[in-house]
GROMACS .gro file of C-alpha atoms in nm:
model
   84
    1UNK     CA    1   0.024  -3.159   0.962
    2UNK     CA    2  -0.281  -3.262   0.762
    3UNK     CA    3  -0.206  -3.598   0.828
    4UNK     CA    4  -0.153  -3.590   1.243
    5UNK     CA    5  -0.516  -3.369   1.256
    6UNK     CA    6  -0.717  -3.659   1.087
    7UNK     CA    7  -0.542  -3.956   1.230
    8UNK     CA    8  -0.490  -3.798   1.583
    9UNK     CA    9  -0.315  -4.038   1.834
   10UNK     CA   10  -0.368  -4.336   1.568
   11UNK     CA   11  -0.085  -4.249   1.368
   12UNK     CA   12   0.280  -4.171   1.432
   13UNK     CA   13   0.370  -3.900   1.158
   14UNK     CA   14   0.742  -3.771   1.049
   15UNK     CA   15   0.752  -3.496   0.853
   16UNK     CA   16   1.061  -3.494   0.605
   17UNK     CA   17   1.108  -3.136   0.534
   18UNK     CA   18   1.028  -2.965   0.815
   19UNK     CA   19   1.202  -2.586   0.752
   20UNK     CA   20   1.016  -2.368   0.543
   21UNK     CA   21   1.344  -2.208   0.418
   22UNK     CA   22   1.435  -2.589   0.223
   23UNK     CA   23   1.364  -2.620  -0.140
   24UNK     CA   24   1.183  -2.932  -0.176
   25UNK     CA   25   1.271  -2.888  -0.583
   26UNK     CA   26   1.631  -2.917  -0.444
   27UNK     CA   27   1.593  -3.157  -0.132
   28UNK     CA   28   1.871  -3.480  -0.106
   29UNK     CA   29   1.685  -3.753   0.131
   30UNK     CA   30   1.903  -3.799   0.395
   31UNK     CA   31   2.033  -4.196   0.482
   32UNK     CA   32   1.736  -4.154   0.792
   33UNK     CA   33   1.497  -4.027   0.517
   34UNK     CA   34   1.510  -4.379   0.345
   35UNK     CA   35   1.485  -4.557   0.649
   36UNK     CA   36   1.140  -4.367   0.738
   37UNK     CA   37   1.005  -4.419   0.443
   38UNK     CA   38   1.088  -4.809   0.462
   39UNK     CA   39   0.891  -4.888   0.766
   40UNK     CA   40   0.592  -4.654   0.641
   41UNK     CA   41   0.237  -4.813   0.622
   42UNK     CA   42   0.094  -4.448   0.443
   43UNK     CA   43   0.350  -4.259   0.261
   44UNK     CA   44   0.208  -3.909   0.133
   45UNK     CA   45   0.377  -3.629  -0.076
   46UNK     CA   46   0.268  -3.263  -0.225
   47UNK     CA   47   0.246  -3.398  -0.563
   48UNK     CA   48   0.250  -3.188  -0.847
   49UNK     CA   49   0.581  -3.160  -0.938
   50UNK     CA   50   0.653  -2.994  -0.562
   51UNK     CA   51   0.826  -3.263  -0.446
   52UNK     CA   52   0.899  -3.523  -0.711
   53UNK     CA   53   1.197  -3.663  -0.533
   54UNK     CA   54   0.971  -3.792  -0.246
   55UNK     CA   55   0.735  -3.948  -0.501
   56UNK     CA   56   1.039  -4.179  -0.647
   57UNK     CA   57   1.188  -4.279  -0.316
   58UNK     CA   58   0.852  -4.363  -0.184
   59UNK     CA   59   0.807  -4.624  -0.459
   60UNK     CA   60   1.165  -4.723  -0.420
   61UNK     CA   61   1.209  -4.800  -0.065
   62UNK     CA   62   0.818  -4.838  -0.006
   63UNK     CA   63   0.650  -5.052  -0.256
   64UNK     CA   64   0.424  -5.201   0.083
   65UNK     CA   65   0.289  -4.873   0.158
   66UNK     CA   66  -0.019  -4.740   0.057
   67UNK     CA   67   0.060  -4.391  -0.172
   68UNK     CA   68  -0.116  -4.078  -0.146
   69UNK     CA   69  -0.034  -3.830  -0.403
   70UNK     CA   70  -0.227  -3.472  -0.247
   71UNK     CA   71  -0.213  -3.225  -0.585
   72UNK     CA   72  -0.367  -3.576  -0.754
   73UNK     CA   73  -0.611  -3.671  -0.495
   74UNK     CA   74  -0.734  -3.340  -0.476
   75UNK     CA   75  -0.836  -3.357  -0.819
   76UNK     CA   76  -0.663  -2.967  -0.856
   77UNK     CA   77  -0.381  -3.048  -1.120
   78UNK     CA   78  -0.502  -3.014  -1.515
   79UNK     CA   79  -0.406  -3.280  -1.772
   80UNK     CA   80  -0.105  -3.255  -1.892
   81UNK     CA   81   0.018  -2.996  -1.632
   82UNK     CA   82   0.388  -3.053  -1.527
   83UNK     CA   83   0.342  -2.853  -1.237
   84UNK     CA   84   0.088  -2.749  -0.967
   0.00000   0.00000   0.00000
């Protein structure tokens, strides 16, 4: 992951979705899910309408960690554009 390659052996990351045959439009957190994002110091999702589940449990169960949105931060997404 993007995240892993710039923090190296500094960071401990778990992906969520990690099949490339899951939806992430369709994706259920799982019980575990929660629970990693609760202890997260750096939560990051796709952004963009990608993943929009991820972006409301993140602020639910993680208001202490520090957000990274990527479609947002990479300055890509248009105003006013639902999705990326």
């Amino acid at each position: 992951s993007v995240a892993q390659a710039i923090g190296g052996d500094k960071v401990n990351v778990h992906s969520i979705i990690n099949s490339p045959d899951q939806d992430p439009h369709d994706y259920e957190a799982t019980a575990k899910d929660k629970l990693a994002f609760s202890k997260a110091k750096i939560a990051i999702a796709n952004g963009g309408g990608y993943d929009d589940w991820a972006t409301k449990l993140i602020k639910s169960t993680s208001p202490q960690a520090d957000f990274i949105d990527a479609v947002e931060t990479s300055g890509l997404k248009k105003p006013g554009q639902k999705e990326f």
